[in-house]
Short mmCIF file of C-alpha atoms and ligand atoms in Angstrom, two decimals:
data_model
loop_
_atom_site.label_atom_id
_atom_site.label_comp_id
_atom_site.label_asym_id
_atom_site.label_seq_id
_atom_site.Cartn_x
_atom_site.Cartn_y
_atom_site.Cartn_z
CA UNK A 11 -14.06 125.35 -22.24
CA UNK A 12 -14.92 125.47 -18.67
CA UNK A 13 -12.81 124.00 -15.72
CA UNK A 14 -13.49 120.66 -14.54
CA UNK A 15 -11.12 118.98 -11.89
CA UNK A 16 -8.65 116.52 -12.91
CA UNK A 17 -9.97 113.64 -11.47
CA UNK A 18 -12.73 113.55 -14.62
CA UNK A 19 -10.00 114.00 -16.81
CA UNK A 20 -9.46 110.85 -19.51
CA UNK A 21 -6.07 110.23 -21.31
CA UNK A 22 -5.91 111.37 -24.79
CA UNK A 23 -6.61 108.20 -26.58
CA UNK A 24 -10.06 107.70 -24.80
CA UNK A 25 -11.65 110.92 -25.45
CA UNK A 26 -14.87 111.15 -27.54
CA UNK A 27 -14.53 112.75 -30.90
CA UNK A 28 -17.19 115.07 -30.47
CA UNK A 29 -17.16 116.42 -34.44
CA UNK A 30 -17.58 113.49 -36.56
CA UNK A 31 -20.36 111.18 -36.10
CA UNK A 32 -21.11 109.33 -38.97
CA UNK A 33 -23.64 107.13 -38.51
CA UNK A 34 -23.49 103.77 -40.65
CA UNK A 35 -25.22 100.94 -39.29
CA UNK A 36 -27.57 101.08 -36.43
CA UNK A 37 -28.12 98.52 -33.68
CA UNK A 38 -30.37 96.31 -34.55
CA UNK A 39 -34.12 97.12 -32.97
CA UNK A 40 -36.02 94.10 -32.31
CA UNK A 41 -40.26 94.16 -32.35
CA UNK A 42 -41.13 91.69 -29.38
CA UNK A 43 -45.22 91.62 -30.74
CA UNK A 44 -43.20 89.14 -33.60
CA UNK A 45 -45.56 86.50 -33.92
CA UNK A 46 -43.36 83.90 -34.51
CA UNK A 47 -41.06 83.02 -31.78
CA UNK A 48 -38.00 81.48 -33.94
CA UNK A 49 -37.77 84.26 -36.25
CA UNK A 50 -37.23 86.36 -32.72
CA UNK A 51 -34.91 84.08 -31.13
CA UNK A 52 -32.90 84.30 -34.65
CA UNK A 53 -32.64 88.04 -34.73
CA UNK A 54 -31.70 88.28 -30.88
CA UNK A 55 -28.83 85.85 -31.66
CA UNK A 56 -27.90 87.40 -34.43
CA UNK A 57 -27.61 90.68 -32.77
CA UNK A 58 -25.98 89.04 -29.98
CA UNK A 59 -23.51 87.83 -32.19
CA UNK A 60 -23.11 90.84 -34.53
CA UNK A 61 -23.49 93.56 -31.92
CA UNK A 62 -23.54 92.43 -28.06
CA UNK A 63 -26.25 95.25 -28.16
CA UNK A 64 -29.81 95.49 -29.55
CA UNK A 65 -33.31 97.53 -28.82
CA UNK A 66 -36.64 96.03 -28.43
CA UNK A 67 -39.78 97.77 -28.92
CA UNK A 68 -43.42 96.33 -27.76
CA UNK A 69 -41.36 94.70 -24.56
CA UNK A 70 -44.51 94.24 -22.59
CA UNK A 71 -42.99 97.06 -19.27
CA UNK A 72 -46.28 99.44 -19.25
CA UNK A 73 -45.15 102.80 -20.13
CA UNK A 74 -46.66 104.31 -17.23
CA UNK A 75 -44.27 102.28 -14.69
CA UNK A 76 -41.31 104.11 -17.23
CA UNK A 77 -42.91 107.18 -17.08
CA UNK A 78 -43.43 107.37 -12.82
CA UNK A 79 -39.82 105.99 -12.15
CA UNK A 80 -38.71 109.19 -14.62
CA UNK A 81 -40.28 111.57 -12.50
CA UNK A 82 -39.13 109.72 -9.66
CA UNK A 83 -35.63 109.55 -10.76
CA UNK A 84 -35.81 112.99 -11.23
CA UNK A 85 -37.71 114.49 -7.95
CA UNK A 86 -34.84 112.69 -5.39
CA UNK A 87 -31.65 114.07 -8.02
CA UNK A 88 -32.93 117.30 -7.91
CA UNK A 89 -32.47 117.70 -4.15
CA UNK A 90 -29.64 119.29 -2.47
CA UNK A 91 -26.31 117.30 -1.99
CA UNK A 92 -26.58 116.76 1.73
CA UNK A 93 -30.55 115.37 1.13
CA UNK A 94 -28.89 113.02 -1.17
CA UNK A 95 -25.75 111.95 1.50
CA UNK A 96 -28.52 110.87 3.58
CA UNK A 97 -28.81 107.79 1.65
CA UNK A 98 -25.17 107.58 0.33
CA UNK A 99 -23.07 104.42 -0.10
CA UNK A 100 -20.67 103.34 2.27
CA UNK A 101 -18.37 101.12 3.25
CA UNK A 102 -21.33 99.07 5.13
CA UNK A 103 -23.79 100.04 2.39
CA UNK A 104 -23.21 99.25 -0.96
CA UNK A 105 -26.47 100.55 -2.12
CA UNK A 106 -27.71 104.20 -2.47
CA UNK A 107 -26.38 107.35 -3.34
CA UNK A 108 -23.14 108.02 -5.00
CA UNK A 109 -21.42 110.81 -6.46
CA UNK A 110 -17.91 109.78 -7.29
CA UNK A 111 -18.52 106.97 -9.12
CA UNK A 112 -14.45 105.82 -10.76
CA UNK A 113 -14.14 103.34 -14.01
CA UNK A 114 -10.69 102.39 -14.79
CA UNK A 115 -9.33 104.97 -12.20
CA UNK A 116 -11.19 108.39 -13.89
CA UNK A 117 -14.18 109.98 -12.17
CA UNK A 118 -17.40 109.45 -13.94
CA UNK A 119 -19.03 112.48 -14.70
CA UNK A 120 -22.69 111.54 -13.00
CA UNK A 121 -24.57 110.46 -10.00
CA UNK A 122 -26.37 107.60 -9.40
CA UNK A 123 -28.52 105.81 -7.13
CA UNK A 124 -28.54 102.06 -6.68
CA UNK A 125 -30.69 99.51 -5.13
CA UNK A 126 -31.26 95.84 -5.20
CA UNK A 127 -34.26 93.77 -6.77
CA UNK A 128 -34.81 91.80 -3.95
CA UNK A 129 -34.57 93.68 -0.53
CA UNK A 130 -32.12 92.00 1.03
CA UNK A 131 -29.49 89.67 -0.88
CA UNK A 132 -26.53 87.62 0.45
CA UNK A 133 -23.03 88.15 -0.88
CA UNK A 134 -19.25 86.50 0.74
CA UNK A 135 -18.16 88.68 3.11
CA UNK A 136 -14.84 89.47 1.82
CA UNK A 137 -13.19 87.63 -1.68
CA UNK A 138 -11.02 85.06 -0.16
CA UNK A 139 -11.47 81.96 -1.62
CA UNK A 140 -11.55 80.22 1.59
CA UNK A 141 -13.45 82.53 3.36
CA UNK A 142 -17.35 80.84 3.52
CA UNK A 143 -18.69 83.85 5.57
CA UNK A 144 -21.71 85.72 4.00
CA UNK A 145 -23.25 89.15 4.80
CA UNK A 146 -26.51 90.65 4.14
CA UNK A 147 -27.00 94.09 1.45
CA UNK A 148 -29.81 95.75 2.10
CA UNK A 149 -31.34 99.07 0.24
CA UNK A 150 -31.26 102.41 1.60
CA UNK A 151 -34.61 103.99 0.65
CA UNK A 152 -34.89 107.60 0.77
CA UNK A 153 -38.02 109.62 2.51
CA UNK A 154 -38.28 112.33 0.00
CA UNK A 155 -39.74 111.62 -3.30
CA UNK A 156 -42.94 109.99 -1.07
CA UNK A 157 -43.36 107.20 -3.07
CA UNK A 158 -39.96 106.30 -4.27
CA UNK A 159 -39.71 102.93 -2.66
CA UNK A 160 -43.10 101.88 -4.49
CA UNK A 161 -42.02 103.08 -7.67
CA UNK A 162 -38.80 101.49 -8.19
CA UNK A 163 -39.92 98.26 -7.02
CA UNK A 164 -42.87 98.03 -9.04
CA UNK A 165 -40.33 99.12 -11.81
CA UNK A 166 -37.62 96.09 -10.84
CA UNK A 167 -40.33 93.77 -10.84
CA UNK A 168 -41.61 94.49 -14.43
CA UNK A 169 -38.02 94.85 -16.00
CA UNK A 170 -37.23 91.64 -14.00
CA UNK A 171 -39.77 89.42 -16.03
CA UNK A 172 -38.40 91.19 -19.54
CA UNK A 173 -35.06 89.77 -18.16
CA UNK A 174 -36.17 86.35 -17.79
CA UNK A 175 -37.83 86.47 -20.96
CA UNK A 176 -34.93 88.00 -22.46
CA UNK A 177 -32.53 84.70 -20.79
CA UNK A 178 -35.27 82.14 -22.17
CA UNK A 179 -34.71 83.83 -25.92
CA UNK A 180 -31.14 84.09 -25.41
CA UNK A 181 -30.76 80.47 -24.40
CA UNK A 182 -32.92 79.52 -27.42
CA UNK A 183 -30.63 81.27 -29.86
CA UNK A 184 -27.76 79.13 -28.50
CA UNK A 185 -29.57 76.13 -29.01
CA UNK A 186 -29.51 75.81 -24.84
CA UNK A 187 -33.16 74.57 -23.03
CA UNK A 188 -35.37 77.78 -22.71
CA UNK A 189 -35.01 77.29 -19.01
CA UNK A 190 -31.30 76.09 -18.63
CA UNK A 191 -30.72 79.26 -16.41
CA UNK A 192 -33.32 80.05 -14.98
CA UNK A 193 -32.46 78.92 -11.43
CA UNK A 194 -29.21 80.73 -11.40
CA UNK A 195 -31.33 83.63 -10.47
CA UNK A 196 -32.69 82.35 -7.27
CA UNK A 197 -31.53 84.88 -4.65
CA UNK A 198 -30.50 87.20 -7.44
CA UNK A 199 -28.26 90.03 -7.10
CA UNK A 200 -30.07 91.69 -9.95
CA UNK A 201 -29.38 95.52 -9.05
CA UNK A 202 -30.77 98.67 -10.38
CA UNK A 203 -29.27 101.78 -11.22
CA UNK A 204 -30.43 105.62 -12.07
CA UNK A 205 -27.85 107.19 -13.98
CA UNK A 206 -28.24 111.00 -13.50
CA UNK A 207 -25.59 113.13 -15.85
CA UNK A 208 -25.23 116.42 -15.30
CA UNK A 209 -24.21 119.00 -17.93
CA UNK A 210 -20.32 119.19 -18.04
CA UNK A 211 -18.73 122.19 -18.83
CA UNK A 212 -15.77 120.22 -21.15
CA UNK A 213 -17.69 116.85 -22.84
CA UNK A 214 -14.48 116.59 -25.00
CA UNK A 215 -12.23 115.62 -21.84
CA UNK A 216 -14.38 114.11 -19.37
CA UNK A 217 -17.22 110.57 -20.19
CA UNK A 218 -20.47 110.09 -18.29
CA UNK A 219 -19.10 106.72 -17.99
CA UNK A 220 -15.91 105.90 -19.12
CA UNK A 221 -15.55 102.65 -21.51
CA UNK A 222 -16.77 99.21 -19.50
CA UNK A 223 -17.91 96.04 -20.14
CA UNK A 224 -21.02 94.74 -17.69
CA UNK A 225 -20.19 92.35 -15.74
CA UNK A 226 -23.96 90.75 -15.33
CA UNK A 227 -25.46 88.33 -17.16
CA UNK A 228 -27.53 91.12 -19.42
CA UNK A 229 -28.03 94.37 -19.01
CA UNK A 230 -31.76 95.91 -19.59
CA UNK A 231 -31.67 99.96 -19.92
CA UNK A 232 -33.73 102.46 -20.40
CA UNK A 233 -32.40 106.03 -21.33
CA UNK A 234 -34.06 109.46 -21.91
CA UNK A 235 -34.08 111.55 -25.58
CA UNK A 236 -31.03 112.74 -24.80
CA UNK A 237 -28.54 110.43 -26.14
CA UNK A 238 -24.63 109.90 -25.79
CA UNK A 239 -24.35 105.90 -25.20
CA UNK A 240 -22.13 104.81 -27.49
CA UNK A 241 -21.08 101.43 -28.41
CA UNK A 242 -17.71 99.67 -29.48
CA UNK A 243 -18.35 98.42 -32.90
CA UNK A 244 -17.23 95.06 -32.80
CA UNK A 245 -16.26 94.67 -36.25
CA UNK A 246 -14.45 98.09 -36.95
CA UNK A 247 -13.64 99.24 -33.07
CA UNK A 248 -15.10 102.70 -34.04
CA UNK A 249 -17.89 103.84 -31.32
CA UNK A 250 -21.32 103.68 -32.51
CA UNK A 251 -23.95 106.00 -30.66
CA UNK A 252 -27.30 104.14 -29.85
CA UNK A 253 -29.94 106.62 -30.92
CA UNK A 254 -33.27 107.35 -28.93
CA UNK A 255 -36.03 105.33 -29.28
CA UNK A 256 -39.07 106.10 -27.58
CA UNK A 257 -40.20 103.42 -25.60
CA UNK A 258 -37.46 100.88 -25.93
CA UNK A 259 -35.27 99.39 -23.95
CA UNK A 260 -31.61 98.80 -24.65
CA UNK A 261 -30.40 94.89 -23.84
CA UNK A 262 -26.87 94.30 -23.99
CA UNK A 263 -24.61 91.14 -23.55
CA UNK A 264 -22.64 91.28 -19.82
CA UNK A 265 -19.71 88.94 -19.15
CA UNK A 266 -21.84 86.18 -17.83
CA UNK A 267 -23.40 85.59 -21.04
CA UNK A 268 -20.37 85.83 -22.46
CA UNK A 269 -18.25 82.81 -20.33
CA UNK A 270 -21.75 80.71 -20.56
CA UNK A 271 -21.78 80.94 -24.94
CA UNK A 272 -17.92 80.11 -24.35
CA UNK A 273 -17.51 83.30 -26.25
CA UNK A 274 -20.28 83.20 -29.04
CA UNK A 275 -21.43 86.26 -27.68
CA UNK A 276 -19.47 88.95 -26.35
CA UNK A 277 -19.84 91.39 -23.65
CA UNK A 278 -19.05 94.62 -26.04
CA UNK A 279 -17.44 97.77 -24.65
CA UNK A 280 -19.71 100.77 -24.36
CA UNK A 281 -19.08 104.68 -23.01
CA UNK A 282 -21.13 107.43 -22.13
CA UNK A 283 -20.65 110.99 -23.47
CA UNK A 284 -22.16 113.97 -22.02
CA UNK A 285 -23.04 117.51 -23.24
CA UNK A 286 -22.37 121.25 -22.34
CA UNK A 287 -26.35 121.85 -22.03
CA UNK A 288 -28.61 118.77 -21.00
CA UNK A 289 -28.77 116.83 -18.16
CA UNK A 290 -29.44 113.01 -19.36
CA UNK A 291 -31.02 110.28 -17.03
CA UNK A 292 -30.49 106.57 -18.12
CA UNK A 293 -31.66 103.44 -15.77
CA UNK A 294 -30.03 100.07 -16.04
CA UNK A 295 -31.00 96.41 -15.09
CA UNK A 296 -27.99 94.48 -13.97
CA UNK A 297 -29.50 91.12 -14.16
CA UNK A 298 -27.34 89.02 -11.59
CA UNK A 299 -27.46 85.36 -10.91
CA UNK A 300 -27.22 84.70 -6.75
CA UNK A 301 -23.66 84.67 -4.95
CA UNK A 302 -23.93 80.87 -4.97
CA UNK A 303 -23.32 80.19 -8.95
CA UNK A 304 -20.30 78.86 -10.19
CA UNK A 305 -20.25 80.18 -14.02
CA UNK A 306 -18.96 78.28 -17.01
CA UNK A 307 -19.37 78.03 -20.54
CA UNK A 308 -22.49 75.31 -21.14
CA UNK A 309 -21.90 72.20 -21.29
CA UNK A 310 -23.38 71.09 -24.98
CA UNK A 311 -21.64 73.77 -26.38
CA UNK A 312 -17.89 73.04 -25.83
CA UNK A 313 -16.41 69.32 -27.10
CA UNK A 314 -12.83 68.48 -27.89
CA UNK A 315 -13.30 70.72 -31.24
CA UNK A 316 -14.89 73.60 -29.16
CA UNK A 317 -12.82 73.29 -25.43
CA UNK A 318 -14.02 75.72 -22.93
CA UNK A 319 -12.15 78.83 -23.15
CA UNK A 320 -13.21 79.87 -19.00
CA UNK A 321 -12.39 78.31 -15.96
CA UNK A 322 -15.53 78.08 -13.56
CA UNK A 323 -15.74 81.32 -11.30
CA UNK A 324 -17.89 81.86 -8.46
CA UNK A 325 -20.30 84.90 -8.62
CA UNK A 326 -20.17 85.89 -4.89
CA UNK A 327 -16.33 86.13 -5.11
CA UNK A 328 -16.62 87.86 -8.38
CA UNK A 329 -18.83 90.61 -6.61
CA UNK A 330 -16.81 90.50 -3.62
CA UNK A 331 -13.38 91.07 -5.33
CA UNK A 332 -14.69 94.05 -7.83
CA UNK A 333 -16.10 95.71 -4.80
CA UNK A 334 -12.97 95.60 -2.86
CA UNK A 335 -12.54 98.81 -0.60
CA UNK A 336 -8.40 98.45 -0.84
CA UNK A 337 -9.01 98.22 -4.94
CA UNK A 338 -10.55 102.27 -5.04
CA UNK A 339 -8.45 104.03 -6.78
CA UNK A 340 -5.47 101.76 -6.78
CA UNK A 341 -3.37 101.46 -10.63
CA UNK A 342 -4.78 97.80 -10.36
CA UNK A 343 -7.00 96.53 -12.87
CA UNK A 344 -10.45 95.15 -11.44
CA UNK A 345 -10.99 91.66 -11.59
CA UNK A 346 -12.19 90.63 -14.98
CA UNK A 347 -13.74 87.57 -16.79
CA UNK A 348 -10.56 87.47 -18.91
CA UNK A 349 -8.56 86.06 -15.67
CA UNK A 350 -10.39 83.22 -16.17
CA UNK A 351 -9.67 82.62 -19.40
CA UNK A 352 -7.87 79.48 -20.54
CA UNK A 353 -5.11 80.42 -22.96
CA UNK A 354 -4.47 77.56 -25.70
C1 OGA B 2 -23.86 101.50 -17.12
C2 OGA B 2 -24.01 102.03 -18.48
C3 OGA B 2 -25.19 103.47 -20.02
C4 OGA B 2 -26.05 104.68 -20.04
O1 OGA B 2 -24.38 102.14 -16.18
O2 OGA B 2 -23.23 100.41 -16.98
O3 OGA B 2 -23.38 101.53 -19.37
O4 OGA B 2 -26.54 105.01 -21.13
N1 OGA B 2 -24.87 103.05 -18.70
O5 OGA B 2 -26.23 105.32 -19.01
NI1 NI B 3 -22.65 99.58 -18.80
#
């Protein structure tokens, strides 16, 4: 076992059991050429329901706009540290480079690299209710690999229309219009992320990512061959790993989703484990509604049998509190969808 600093280090009970992977059910993979559109909008809800997680295959995102962002991806992690710092996130900057990534106080053991899907998006300047001020985020683009910029917004923009496609289905499933939310993501703060993990010397102490719930509306990733996402099973609370599959994309249910079903669907916990050998790369679509959204659970689906289990929360604030400078590092929970939660 090699030496890792203690920062990466997670408390006993939220290691990963590295020896005993028994692999029962699968998450569910979904084939989007399904000719008929309500037997796909029953197995996405059904996933949604069962899992918070599913695959789907035949997604329409040409492979070659995967493959380029790979290589990419690749080509600007492979520099040296201080190429990288160029770019890095800052207390100005939210976007860009960042290699000390915390979740629930422990030191991820990755890098990533952020930017938004549109160029420049508008978020409150600080979380104070009261406080109307907004200020601009902008991406950091990097001048070495050549062509980065291109690539991941030709990338964004194909994801982005899976996304919507994805909301339309998902809104279906609840018996919502196809289009209920589709304005919510006028100035979006859709973001996206590459995930670069590193081989780590001690995989049995330290995550890639330690257990989180997304707080977007849903999530759309793409990961390598590598594996080591793993997913709370909702039923059993054991962690399910979410195998390969060329091609696909992972979707998964963020806490958005979650307040707007009233809690039909949840937002499931899911981890990242890493290995002593392989490097893994993994690429996620936050999709965000815009700062100005006030999120509740629909109205056709609560009534006085079904109340709403959420008080309305504002996006903008939402983003504003979690990135909180005074909150690094603090014993403080982030802020979290269950704060809004109205207790019967
Ligand atoms: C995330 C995440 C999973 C992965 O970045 O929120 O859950 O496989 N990533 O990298
Ligand atoms: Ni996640």
């Amino acid at each position: 076992m090699g030496d890792i600093d203690p920062s990466f280090i997670q408390s006993t009970e939220h290691r990963p059991n590295l020896s005993t992977f028994i692999q029962v059910d699968e998450i569910p993979i979904i084939d989007f050429s399904e000719s008929k559109q309500e037997n796909l909008i029953s197995k996405i809800g059904k996933a949604c329901e069962e899992w918070g997680f599913f695959q789907v295959i035949n997604h329409g995102v040409p492979s070659e706009v995967s493959t380029k962002v790979e290589i990419e991806a690749k080509k600007f992690f492979d520099q040296s540290l201080e190429e990288k710092k160029k770019v890095k996130r800052d207390e100005a900057n939210a976007m860009g480079y960042h290699d000390a990534e915390h979740t629930k106080n422990i030191r991820d053991w990755k890098e990533v690299f952020d930017y938004l899907v549109e160029n420049t998006t508008q978020v409150p300047s600080s979380h104070e209710p009261h406080d109307l001020e907004l200020r601009t985020l902008t991406n950091q683009w990097p001048q070495y690999p050549p062509h980065f910029r291109e690539t991941m917004q030709e990338y964004a923009r194909e994801v982005e229309k899976l996304a919507y496609k994805l909301l339309e289905l998902i809104s279906l499933s609840l018996g919502l219009t196809g289009d209920k939310y589709h304005d919510c993501f006028k100035n979006q703060l859709s973001m996206v992320r590459l995930n670069h993990y590193p081989p780590c010397p001690s995989p049995d102490l330290a995550l890639g990512v330690g257990r989180h719930k997304d707080s977007s509306a849903l999530t759309v990733l793409a990961q390598d061959d590598i594996g080591g996402l793993q997913v709370k099973r909702k039923s059993v609370g054991d962690w399910i790993p979410v195998k390969p599959t060329p091609g696909a994309f992972i979707i998964n249910v963020g806490d958005i989703v979650q307040v707007w079903s009233n809690d039909k669907y949840e937002s499931v916990e899911h981890r990242v484990v890493v290995n002593t050998e392989k490097e893994r790369f993994s690429i996620p679509f936050f999709f965000f509604p815009g700062h100005h959204v006030m999120v509740k659970p629909a109205e056709e689906l609560v009534n006085e049998q079904n109340p709403a289990k959420y008080k309305p929360y504002n996006v903008g604030k939402f983003y504003a509190n979690r990135n909180r400078s005074d909150f690094n590092k603090r014993e403080v929970e982030n802020i979290q969808i269950h704060h809004f939660k109205i207790l019967d």
